[in-house]
Amino acid sequence: MNDVVNSSAGHPGTVNAAGVSIKDLRKSYGTNEVLKGISLDVKPGEVVCLIGPSGSGKSTLLRCVNLLEQPNKGAIHVGGFEATDADVDIDKMRRKVGMVFQQFNLFPHLDAKRNCSIAQVKVLKRSQAEADKVSMHNLERVGLGHLADRFPDQLSGGQQQRVAIARALSMDPELMLFDEPTSALDPETVGDVLSVMRNLAKEGMTMLVVTHEMGFAREVADRVVFMDGGVVVEEGVAEQVISAPTQARTKEFLRRVLDPTHIEIEE
Amino acid sequence: MAMTARQRARVSLYVQAGIFIVAVAALILATDWKTIGNSVFNFGKIGPMFPGIFTTGLVNTLIYTVLGFIVGLSGGLLLALMKLSSFPLYRWIATGYIEFFRGVPALLVFIAFGYGVPLAFGVQWNVTIIVMVSLGIVASAYIAETLRAGLQAVPKGQLEAARSLGMPQWRAMVTIVIPQAFKIVLPPLTNEVILLTKDSSLIYVLGLTASQYELTKFGRDGISSLGAGLTPLLVAGAFYLIITIPLSLLARKFESRSARTKR
């Protein structure tokens, strides 16, 4: 399994990418089991989209990877770390793992540049000047260099989400987790965020993306994983899973997502 | 004699205003103005209160309040974090402390500290320290509840974002959560300072020496020495308003500012 995790990046690029290996992951809230034995490998530099109906466990799975949720059973390897080891240095591991949230979660009391630099200074112990340089580089990378002095409440949703991506990138992560990054956005700003993510994929970043954007998944993802009821129902090459699914549940889900106006309401 | 709804409302307002005017008039007629003039508004005899009430009374009230607030804020922050801790023992201690000191009168706490601590431990603290600690102990119980509410008002995603960037729990709290919580609690915290200013009037029970007099003690002292009746207390009350009204305006300003922007 460590071959998968540590083998060198498949894509050429500037990114030092890590892989993820998930084995038989189980997670319950009380008696409600939301992950019922998930196994999933993401190779370094690979982009994997998690799709599925709400409540299928895909966000929980993503949050288990950087331990925002504590799994009950199973093993997760991220880069050189075993996340499920009780002795793992969580903070050290999380520096390698960028997280982008549905609600952005920018720090409202800091401007865009300080949002990007604060953890560099406090966690990576970079000087403020060096951190500012890295922050500016990443803000320019997401097309927002000119808005570095703005506070989050002065930015649109799409701009905030791009700052959030720049903030994660400023820690030089080897893996990026995206938890429905465009679900809270106005439709006209979705495209900017997706194009930033597309560029990131091209640079060879390992990406695990929970999304409802089927067009993005089809175009950018190397693989698509369809989850329902806490299990992986179907996975494979993006084009094949989305255009020619083999499982009935996948077909039903895609029919609802891709053509929502032609759904007949069932009793 | 049918009235429209609007006419009925107007008549009702006239009746309320009439009752109010009659009540005030009755009060004025019933008052013994000659006595009141001698014993409450007798400003001719209060000269000796100045400038002491300013240089000693007001200054000491401010010093006691600020010292009490510093202890109360540090203690309150500690208690608020304990109350939100995942470790049950911390939660129980904090809850017990807060419920106890919010439940007993501040006056009893001051007496306990002024007379109980020296008896119990055989130590003789100077008055400033006793005042600071006892005011701080009472204030921290109230401030803790205010801060806890503020900490809980910071969205959970803020802590998650900070932790996801590799910040340890304490660092995420200090750098991300607590600064935001403080902005949220600034108006209620200013109100705590107002309450504390008034609570500092109770420390006269500790038996202050002349240079330690705060406003209320200064006023009480004036009652017995000046022969102007209760007038010195009226003056002391005016000095409290000089402190509390600006604070009150400040709290309102913080409130409208935080309503305008979340930043």
PDB file of C-alpha atoms in Angstrom, chain A residues 63 66 68 91 94-95 97 99 101 105-110 118-119 122-123 151 153-154 167-168 171, chain B residues 155-169 171 175-177 179-180 183 261-263:
ATOM      1  CA  ARG A  63     -13.055  15.159   6.664  1.00  0.00           C
ATOM      2  CA  ASN A  66      -7.348  15.267   7.741  1.00  0.00           C
ATOM      3  CA  LEU A  68     -11.601  16.773  11.299  1.00  0.00           C
ATOM      4  CA  ASP A  91      -0.654  19.252  13.236  1.00  0.00           C
ATOM      5  CA  ARG A  94      -2.283  18.734   8.402  1.00  0.00           C
ATOM      6  CA  ARG A  95       0.429  21.090   7.122  1.00  0.00           C
ATOM      7  CA  VAL A  97      -3.005  18.638   3.560  1.00  0.00           C
ATOM      8  CA  MET A  99      -8.519  21.912   3.056  1.00  0.00           C
ATOM      9  CA  PHE A 101     -14.554  24.285   2.821  1.00  0.00           C
ATOM     10  CA  ASN A 105     -14.163  29.811   6.522  1.00  0.00           C
ATOM     11  CA  LEU A 106     -11.876  32.740   5.838  1.00  0.00           C
ATOM     12  CA  PHE A 107     -10.774  34.577   8.973  1.00  0.00           C
ATOM     13  CA  PRO A 108     -13.038  37.664   8.946  1.00  0.00           C
ATOM     14  CA  HIS A 109     -10.718  39.783  11.112  1.00  0.00           C
ATOM     15  CA  LEU A 110      -7.797  39.458   8.675  1.00  0.00           C
ATOM     16  CA  ILE A 118      -0.955  33.865   9.366  1.00  0.00           C
ATOM     17  CA  ALA A 119      -0.400  30.097   9.461  1.00  0.00           C
ATOM     18  CA  LYS A 122       2.653  30.927  13.309  1.00  0.00           C
ATOM     19  CA  VAL A 123       3.027  27.307  12.158  1.00  0.00           C
ATOM     20  CA  PHE A 151     -11.239  41.824   4.029  1.00  0.00           C
ATOM     21  CA  ASP A 153     -16.687  40.757   3.787  1.00  0.00           C
ATOM     22  CA  GLN A 154     -15.509  42.989   0.930  1.00  0.00           C
ATOM     23  CA  ARG A 167      -4.513  30.268   1.864  1.00  0.00           C
ATOM     24  CA  ALA A 168      -4.285  26.476   1.665  1.00  0.00           C
ATOM     25  CA  MET A 171       1.333  26.098   3.259  1.00  0.00           C
TER      26      MET A 171
ATOM     27  CA  PRO B 155     -18.547  29.750  13.885  1.00  0.00           C
ATOM     28  CA  LYS B 156     -17.122  26.251  14.296  1.00  0.00           C
ATOM     29  CA  GLY B 157     -15.662  26.482  10.786  1.00  0.00           C
ATOM     30  CA  GLN B 158     -13.140  29.069  12.020  1.00  0.00           C
ATOM     31  CA  LEU B 159     -11.543  26.574  14.388  1.00  0.00           C
ATOM     32  CA  GLU B 160     -11.680  23.856  11.725  1.00  0.00           C
ATOM     33  CA  ALA B 161      -9.993  26.114   9.172  1.00  0.00           C
ATOM     34  CA  ALA B 162      -7.265  27.060  11.627  1.00  0.00           C
ATOM     35  CA  ARG B 163      -6.667  23.449  12.685  1.00  0.00           C
ATOM     36  CA  SER B 164      -6.623  22.373   9.025  1.00  0.00           C
ATOM     37  CA  LEU B 165      -3.724  24.790   8.467  1.00  0.00           C
ATOM     38  CA  GLY B 166      -1.755  22.857  11.076  1.00  0.00           C
ATOM     39  CA  MET B 167      -2.347  25.158  14.052  1.00  0.00           C
ATOM     40  CA  PRO B 168      -2.452  23.342  17.393  1.00  0.00           C
ATOM     41  CA  GLN B 169      -5.651  23.866  19.419  1.00  0.00           C
ATOM     42  CA  ARG B 171      -2.705  28.481  18.752  1.00  0.00           C
ATOM     43  CA  THR B 175      -4.839  33.640  16.971  1.00  0.00           C
ATOM     44  CA  ILE B 176      -8.200  33.008  15.359  1.00  0.00           C
ATOM     45  CA  VAL B 177     -11.069  32.342  17.774  1.00  0.00           C
ATOM     46  CA  PRO B 179      -9.811  37.818  18.792  1.00  0.00           C
ATOM     47  CA  GLN B 180     -13.131  37.295  17.017  1.00  0.00           C
ATOM     48  CA  LYS B 183     -15.099  41.767  19.099  1.00  0.00           C
ATOM     49  CA  THR B 261     -19.949  44.968   9.821  1.00  0.00           C
ATOM     50  CA  LYS B 262     -18.965  41.554  10.990  1.00  0.00           C
ATOM     51  CA  ARG B 263     -15.321  42.524  10.946  1.00  0.00           C
TER      52      ARG B 263
END
